[in-house]
Coordinates of C-alpha atoms in Angstrom, one line a residue:
M1 CA 114.3 -52.4 171.3
I2 CA 113.8 -48.5 171.3
K3 CA 112.4 -47.4 168.1
K4 CA 113.8 -44.3 166.3
I5 CA 111.4 -41.6 165.3
A6 CA 112.0 -40.3 161.8
A7 CA 112.1 -36.6 161.7
I8 CA 110.4 -35.6 158.6
A9 CA 111.3 -32.1 157.4
L10 CA 108.0 -30.2 156.8
S11 CA 108.0 -27.0 155.0
L12 CA 105.9 -24.0 153.9
S13 CA 104.4 -23.5 150.3
M14 CA 105.7 -20.8 148.1
A15 CA 102.0 -20.2 147.4
F16 CA 101.5 -19.1 150.9
P17 CA 101.9 -15.7 152.0
A18 CA 105.2 -14.6 153.3
I19 CA 103.7 -13.7 156.5
A20 CA 103.1 -17.2 157.2
D21 CA 106.8 -17.7 157.7
I22 CA 106.8 -16.0 161.0
L23 CA 107.1 -18.4 163.8
K24 CA 104.6 -18.1 166.5
V25 CA 105.6 -19.9 169.7
K26 CA 102.8 -20.8 171.8
N27 CA 102.4 -19.0 175.3
N28 CA 102.2 -22.2 177.4
A29 CA 105.4 -23.7 175.2
P30 CA 107.7 -25.6 177.5
E31 CA 111.3 -24.6 177.8
Q32 CA 112.3 -28.3 177.5
Y33 CA 110.6 -31.4 176.3
V34 CA 111.6 -35.1 176.8
V35 CA 110.9 -37.2 173.7
K36 CA 108.5 -40.1 174.7
K37 CA 107.9 -43.4 172.9
G38 CA 105.0 -42.8 170.3
D39 CA 106.0 -39.2 169.9
T40 CA 105.9 -37.9 166.4
L41 CA 107.6 -34.7 165.0
W42 CA 104.3 -33.1 164.2
D43 CA 103.0 -33.9 167.9
I44 CA 106.0 -32.1 169.1
S45 CA 106.0 -29.3 166.7
A46 CA 102.4 -28.7 167.8
I47 CA 103.3 -28.2 171.4
Y48 CA 105.5 -25.4 170.4
L49 CA 103.9 -23.8 167.4
E50 CA 100.5 -22.3 166.2
Q51 CA 101.5 -23.7 162.8
P52 CA 103.2 -26.9 163.3
W53 CA 104.2 -27.5 159.6
L54 CA 106.7 -24.4 160.4
W55 CA 108.8 -27.2 162.4
P56 CA 111.9 -27.1 160.2
K57 CA 112.3 -23.3 160.7
L58 CA 112.1 -23.7 164.4
W59 CA 114.6 -26.6 164.4
R60 CA 117.2 -24.9 162.1
F61 CA 117.3 -28.6 160.3
N62 CA 120.8 -29.2 159.6
P63 CA 122.5 -32.0 157.7
Q64 CA 126.1 -31.2 158.9
I65 CA 125.5 -33.4 162.0
D66 CA 125.3 -37.1 162.3
N67 CA 122.0 -38.7 161.7
P68 CA 120.0 -35.1 161.8
H69 CA 116.8 -36.8 160.7
L70 CA 116.4 -39.0 163.6
I71 CA 115.5 -38.3 167.5
Y72 CA 114.8 -41.1 170.1
P73 CA 112.7 -41.3 173.2
G74 CA 114.8 -40.0 175.9
D75 CA 116.1 -37.1 173.9
T76 CA 115.7 -33.7 175.6
L77 CA 114.7 -30.8 173.6
S78 CA 115.2 -27.2 174.6
L79 CA 113.6 -24.0 173.2
V80 CA 116.2 -21.3 172.9
Y81 CA 116.8 -18.2 171.0
D82 CA 119.5 -17.2 168.7
A83 CA 121.3 -13.7 168.6
D84 CA 118.5 -12.2 166.7
G85 CA 115.9 -13.4 169.0
Q86 CA 114.6 -16.0 166.7
P87 CA 113.4 -19.2 168.6
M88 CA 115.3 -22.5 168.0
L89 CA 114.6 -25.9 169.1
V90 CA 117.7 -27.9 169.9
M91 CA 118.6 -31.3 171.4
N92 CA 120.9 -30.7 174.7
Q93 CA 123.2 -33.5 174.3
K94 CA 124.3 -32.4 170.7
Y95 CA 124.0 -28.6 170.7
K96 CA 127.5 -27.1 171.3
K97 CA 127.5 -23.5 170.4
L98 CA 124.8 -20.9 169.7
S99 CA 126.4 -18.5 167.2
P100 CA 126.0 -17.3 163.8
H101 CA 129.1 -19.3 163.0
G102 CA 128.6 -22.3 165.3
R103 CA 128.6 -25.6 163.6
K104 CA 128.1 -29.2 164.5
T105 CA 130.4 -32.0 163.1
M106 CA 130.1 -35.3 161.8
K107 CA 130.9 -38.2 164.1
K108 CA 132.2 -40.2 160.9
D109 CA 135.0 -39.0 158.9
G110 CA 134.7 -38.8 155.2
A111 CA 130.9 -38.0 154.9
I112 CA 130.6 -34.8 153.0
P113 CA 127.4 -32.8 152.9
T114 CA 126.0 -31.9 149.7
L115 CA 123.1 -29.4 149.6
P116 CA 121.6 -28.7 153.0
L117 CA 118.1 -29.1 153.5
E118 CA 117.5 -25.6 154.7
L119 CA 118.3 -24.5 151.2
I120 CA 115.1 -26.3 149.7
R121 CA 113.0 -26.0 153.0
P122 CA 111.2 -22.7 152.1
Y123 CA 110.2 -24.6 148.6
L124 CA 109.8 -27.9 149.4
T125 CA 106.4 -28.4 151.0
Y126 CA 103.2 -30.4 151.6
E127 CA 102.4 -29.5 148.0
Q128 CA 102.4 -32.6 146.0
A129 CA 101.8 -33.8 142.4
M130 CA 99.2 -36.4 142.0
D131 CA 96.9 -37.9 139.3
E132 CA 93.1 -37.6 139.5
E133 CA 92.7 -41.3 140.0
T134 CA 94.7 -41.1 143.2
M135 CA 93.0 -37.9 144.3
A136 CA 89.5 -39.6 143.8
T137 CA 90.5 -42.4 146.3
K138 CA 90.9 -40.2 149.2
P139 CA 88.6 -39.3 152.0
Y140 CA 86.9 -36.1 151.2
V141 CA 85.0 -33.4 152.9
L142 CA 81.2 -33.7 153.0
G143 CA 80.5 -30.4 154.9
G144 CA 81.0 -28.9 158.2
N145 CA 79.0 -28.6 161.6
T146 CA 77.7 -25.2 160.2
S147 CA 76.1 -24.6 156.9
A148 CA 79.1 -22.2 155.9
K149 CA 80.6 -22.9 152.5
N150 CA 83.9 -21.7 153.5
L151 CA 85.3 -23.6 156.8
V152 CA 88.4 -22.3 158.5
S153 CA 90.0 -23.1 162.0
G154 CA 88.0 -24.4 164.7
H155 CA 85.3 -25.6 162.4
I156 CA 84.3 -29.5 162.6
L157 CA 84.4 -31.4 159.3
Y158 CA 82.6 -34.3 158.2
V159 CA 84.6 -36.7 156.0
K160 CA 83.7 -39.5 153.6
G161 CA 86.2 -41.9 154.6
N162 CA 87.4 -44.1 157.6
L163 CA 90.0 -42.0 159.5
E164 CA 92.4 -43.1 162.4
R165 CA 91.1 -41.2 165.5
S166 CA 93.7 -38.6 167.1
K167 CA 95.7 -38.6 163.8
Y168 CA 96.7 -35.3 162.0
Y169 CA 95.7 -34.8 158.5
G170 CA 96.5 -32.5 155.8
I171 CA 93.5 -31.1 153.9
Y172 CA 94.2 -30.6 149.9
R173 CA 92.6 -29.1 147.0
K174 CA 93.3 -30.2 143.5
G175 CA 95.2 -27.4 141.8
E176 CA 96.6 -26.9 138.0
A177 CA 97.5 -29.8 135.8
Y178 CA 101.2 -30.2 135.1
I179 CA 101.0 -30.7 131.2
D180 CA 103.1 -32.9 128.9
P181 CA 104.7 -30.3 126.4
E182 CA 104.6 -32.9 123.7
T183 CA 101.3 -34.7 124.0
G184 CA 99.3 -32.1 125.7
E185 CA 98.0 -34.5 128.2
P186 CA 98.0 -33.8 132.0
L187 CA 100.8 -35.6 133.9
A188 CA 99.6 -35.0 137.1
H189 CA 97.9 -32.2 139.4
E190 CA 99.0 -30.0 142.1
A191 CA 97.6 -31.0 145.4
I192 CA 97.6 -27.7 147.2
L193 CA 97.5 -27.8 151.2
V194 CA 94.5 -25.6 152.4
G195 CA 94.7 -26.5 156.2
T196 CA 95.3 -29.2 158.5
A197 CA 92.9 -31.2 161.1
R198 CA 92.8 -33.8 163.7
A199 CA 90.4 -36.7 163.6
F200 CA 88.2 -37.4 166.5
R201 CA 85.7 -39.6 165.3
N202 CA 86.7 -42.8 163.0
G203 CA 84.0 -42.9 160.7
D204 CA 82.2 -46.3 159.1
I205 CA 81.8 -45.7 155.6
D206 CA 79.9 -49.0 155.1
N207 CA 77.3 -47.9 157.5
G208 CA 77.3 -44.4 156.1
V209 CA 78.7 -42.8 159.1
P210 CA 81.2 -40.0 158.3
A211 CA 84.4 -39.5 160.1
S212 CA 84.9 -36.0 162.0
V213 CA 88.0 -33.9 162.3
R214 CA 88.4 -30.6 163.9
V215 CA 90.3 -28.0 161.4
K216 CA 93.5 -27.0 163.6
N217 CA 95.0 -24.5 161.2
S218 CA 93.5 -23.3 157.8
K219 CA 95.8 -21.6 155.0
R220 CA 92.7 -20.9 152.7
E221 CA 89.0 -21.5 153.2
I222 CA 88.2 -25.1 153.1
H223 CA 85.5 -26.3 150.7
A224 CA 83.3 -29.3 150.4
G225 CA 85.2 -31.9 148.0
D226 CA 88.7 -30.9 149.4
F227 CA 90.6 -34.2 150.0
L228 CA 92.5 -35.6 153.1
M229 CA 95.9 -37.3 153.6
P230 CA 97.9 -38.1 156.6
A231 CA 99.8 -35.0 157.7
M232 CA 103.2 -36.9 157.2
E233 CA 102.5 -38.8 153.8
G234 CA 104.8 -38.2 151.0
Q235 CA 107.0 -35.7 153.2
S236 CA 110.2 -37.9 154.0
L237 CA 113.3 -36.5 152.4
P238 CA 117.0 -37.5 152.9
A239 CA 119.2 -35.5 154.9
F240 CA 122.1 -36.1 152.1
F241 CA 121.7 -36.2 148.5
N242 CA 124.3 -38.2 146.6
L243 CA 124.8 -35.9 143.6
T244 CA 125.2 -38.1 140.3
K245 CA 124.3 -37.9 136.9
P246 CA 121.6 -40.6 135.7
E247 CA 123.1 -43.8 134.6
K248 CA 121.5 -43.5 131.1
E249 CA 120.9 -40.4 128.7
V250 CA 117.5 -38.9 129.3
D251 CA 116.0 -35.7 128.1
G252 CA 113.1 -33.8 129.5
S253 CA 112.1 -30.2 129.8
I254 CA 111.0 -27.7 132.5
I255 CA 107.0 -27.6 132.6
A256 CA 106.5 -25.3 135.4
S257 CA 107.8 -23.5 138.6
T258 CA 106.6 -23.2 142.0
T259 CA 106.8 -19.2 141.6
K260 CA 104.2 -19.5 138.8
L261 CA 106.5 -17.2 136.8
R262 CA 107.8 -18.0 133.3
E263 CA 111.5 -16.9 134.2
F264 CA 113.4 -17.8 137.4
S265 CA 116.9 -18.0 139.0
K266 CA 119.2 -20.0 141.2
L267 CA 117.5 -21.7 144.1
D268 CA 114.2 -21.5 142.6
V269 CA 112.3 -24.9 142.3
V270 CA 111.1 -26.2 139.0
V271 CA 108.9 -29.1 137.9
I272 CA 110.4 -31.6 135.1
D273 CA 108.5 -33.9 132.9
I274 CA 110.7 -37.1 133.7
G275 CA 110.4 -39.4 136.7
T276 CA 110.9 -42.8 138.1
D277 CA 109.4 -44.2 135.0
D278 CA 112.8 -42.7 133.5
E279 CA 114.9 -44.1 136.2
I280 CA 115.2 -40.5 137.8
K281 CA 116.3 -40.3 141.3
P282 CA 116.8 -37.7 144.2
G283 CA 120.4 -36.5 143.8
H284 CA 120.6 -36.4 140.0
I285 CA 122.1 -33.7 138.3
F286 CA 120.9 -32.2 134.8
D287 CA 122.3 -29.5 132.8
I288 CA 119.5 -26.9 131.6
R289 CA 119.9 -26.0 128.0
R290 CA 117.9 -23.7 125.6
Q291 CA 117.3 -24.0 122.0
S292 CA 119.2 -21.1 120.1
P293 CA 116.9 -19.1 117.7
T294 CA 116.5 -20.6 114.3
V295 CA 118.0 -18.7 111.4
V296 CA 116.7 -18.2 107.9
D297 CA 119.4 -17.8 105.0
G298 CA 117.2 -16.2 102.3
S299 CA 118.0 -13.8 99.2
D300 CA 118.5 -10.8 101.7
G301 CA 120.8 -12.6 103.9
P302 CA 120.7 -14.5 107.2
K303 CA 118.0 -13.4 109.6
Y304 CA 116.5 -14.7 112.8
L305 CA 113.3 -16.6 112.0
E306 CA 111.1 -13.9 114.0
D307 CA 112.4 -11.3 111.8
S308 CA 111.9 -13.0 108.5
S309 CA 109.3 -12.5 106.0
R310 CA 105.8 -14.4 106.2
F311 CA 106.9 -16.8 103.4
S312 CA 110.2 -17.7 105.1
K313 CA 108.4 -18.6 108.3
I314 CA 106.1 -20.8 106.4
A315 CA 109.0 -22.3 104.4
A316 CA 110.7 -22.9 107.9
S317 CA 107.6 -24.5 109.4
A318 CA 107.2 -26.7 106.4
A319 CA 110.8 -27.9 107.0
E320 CA 110.3 -28.5 110.5
L321 CA 107.3 -30.5 109.6
F322 CA 108.4 -32.5 106.9
G323 CA 112.1 -32.5 107.4
S324 CA 114.7 -31.6 105.1
E325 CA 118.4 -32.8 104.9
A326 CA 121.0 -30.5 106.5
N327 CA 123.7 -29.3 103.8
A328 CA 125.5 -26.1 102.9
D329 CA 122.4 -25.0 100.5
S330 CA 120.1 -25.3 103.7
T331 CA 117.8 -22.1 103.9
V332 CA 116.7 -23.0 107.4
W333 CA 119.3 -23.4 110.0
K334 CA 118.3 -25.1 113.4
M335 CA 121.0 -23.8 115.8
P336 CA 122.1 -26.2 118.6
K337 CA 121.0 -26.1 122.3
E338 CA 123.2 -24.1 124.5
K339 CA 123.6 -24.8 128.5
V340 CA 122.0 -21.7 130.3
G341 CA 122.2 -23.5 134.0
E342 CA 122.0 -26.6 136.1
L343 CA 119.5 -28.1 138.4
M344 CA 119.2 -30.9 141.1
V345 CA 116.4 -33.3 141.4
F346 CA 115.0 -33.6 144.9
K347 CA 111.7 -35.2 144.9
V348 CA 110.4 -37.7 142.1
Y349 CA 107.2 -39.1 141.1
N350 CA 106.3 -41.6 138.3
N351 CA 106.3 -39.0 135.5
L352 CA 107.5 -35.7 136.7
S353 CA 109.9 -34.3 139.5
Y354 CA 110.7 -31.4 141.4
A355 CA 114.1 -29.9 141.2
L356 CA 116.3 -27.1 142.4
V357 CA 117.9 -24.7 140.3
T358 CA 121.5 -24.9 141.7
G359 CA 123.2 -22.6 138.9
T360 CA 122.4 -20.3 136.0
L361 CA 124.3 -18.4 133.0
Q362 CA 121.0 -17.0 132.0
P363 CA 117.7 -16.6 133.6
I364 CA 115.6 -20.1 133.5
R365 CA 112.3 -20.4 131.7
V366 CA 109.6 -22.7 131.4
G367 CA 110.3 -24.7 128.1
D368 CA 113.9 -25.2 128.8
A369 CA 115.1 -28.3 128.1
V370 CA 117.1 -30.6 130.6
S371 CA 119.7 -33.4 129.5
V372 CA 122.7 -35.2 130.3
E373 CA 125.9 -34.3 128.7

C-alpha cells in the first residue's frame, strides 16, 4: 500500500529578520518534480529553496482543497509563477486556475473551512516551548571543525548524541522563560531555531564518538551548547480547526507575545498560561478580558486608584490582601473584567499554548485574562 506523505506546515519565526521571508529559488531547481516513495516535504523543499523552512510560502498552503496536508508518491509538482512573479509549487492534477481569485473547492459537500493555515503561517514557526529537563535530554553541539566560537552555514558541527545519518535537524537555543504570573515560576522556555543541519555521521555516545552534521542554513551564529531536534518534530498542524469553546470553565492569562511587545492587535500570536493539563485543545476559542480600574470612594469622592492618595492606596491594598465584604459602604470598588477581544488556540503544550488573536475591541496586552463566558 502506498504510504501517504504528511505535508507538515513549516514556517518562519517572527523573531527572524523580515528579509528572510523572500523566497530564493535555486538556479538548478526543476520545473517539475515527481514525488517518490520515501520523500519528505523537507527533502522536496530543499530541492527548490535555499531556505527550505519557507516551504509553505512556496506551496501557498490552502485548506480550501480536499486533504491539503497530504501528497502521495507519483504526484507531479510544478514550479509556476503568479501574476506578481512570485514562485509557487503546485500539484498538476489539482491546480485549476492561476489568478488572484482562483480557488480550489472541496470534493465533499458540507465541510466548511475555519481559519486558513496561511493566516498563522507567518507566526507559527519552528519556535517551540520546552522545559529545561526536556532540553537537557537533547543532543547538543560540542564544537566545530574549526576553533571558531560562532559557527555558520557550511561548518561541520560535532554533536554529543546519536543522530540518524542523512536526516535533517533543527539547531535550537534556549530562549526566555515563560513565567507563571501567579507563582513567578517558569512554565517553559522558548526553543529558538538558530539553524538547520544534515547529519553525515551517526555518532556513538557509548564509545565517546560524536555525531557529525553539516550546517545547511544558519539564522544566527551557532554556539557550543545549542541543541538539536529532528527538523519536522513538533511541526504538524491540522488543516482545519474545529472552532469550539472548552467543555469546562477555565481561566488563564496572556503571558507573552511573539512580537515581544506589550500591546498587540488582531492576527498577532500570543502565549497563554493554560494547556493540555487544563484540557485545552487546538481550535478552542476564548474571550480576552481586561480588569477595569479599581475605584476608591473616599471623602473627596470616587477616584481611580492611581489618582488616589497614598493612604487610600494602602487601604485598597490591605482590602485586597485581607479581603473585605462588598456592600453599599465599601470604600474600595473592584470593577468587573470587560471583553476586549477573542483568540483561538492553535498549538498546545502541557501548561501553556500558542493562540491567534482573532478579534479586538481594544489593543490586547500582556496580563489580559482569557476565559470562557
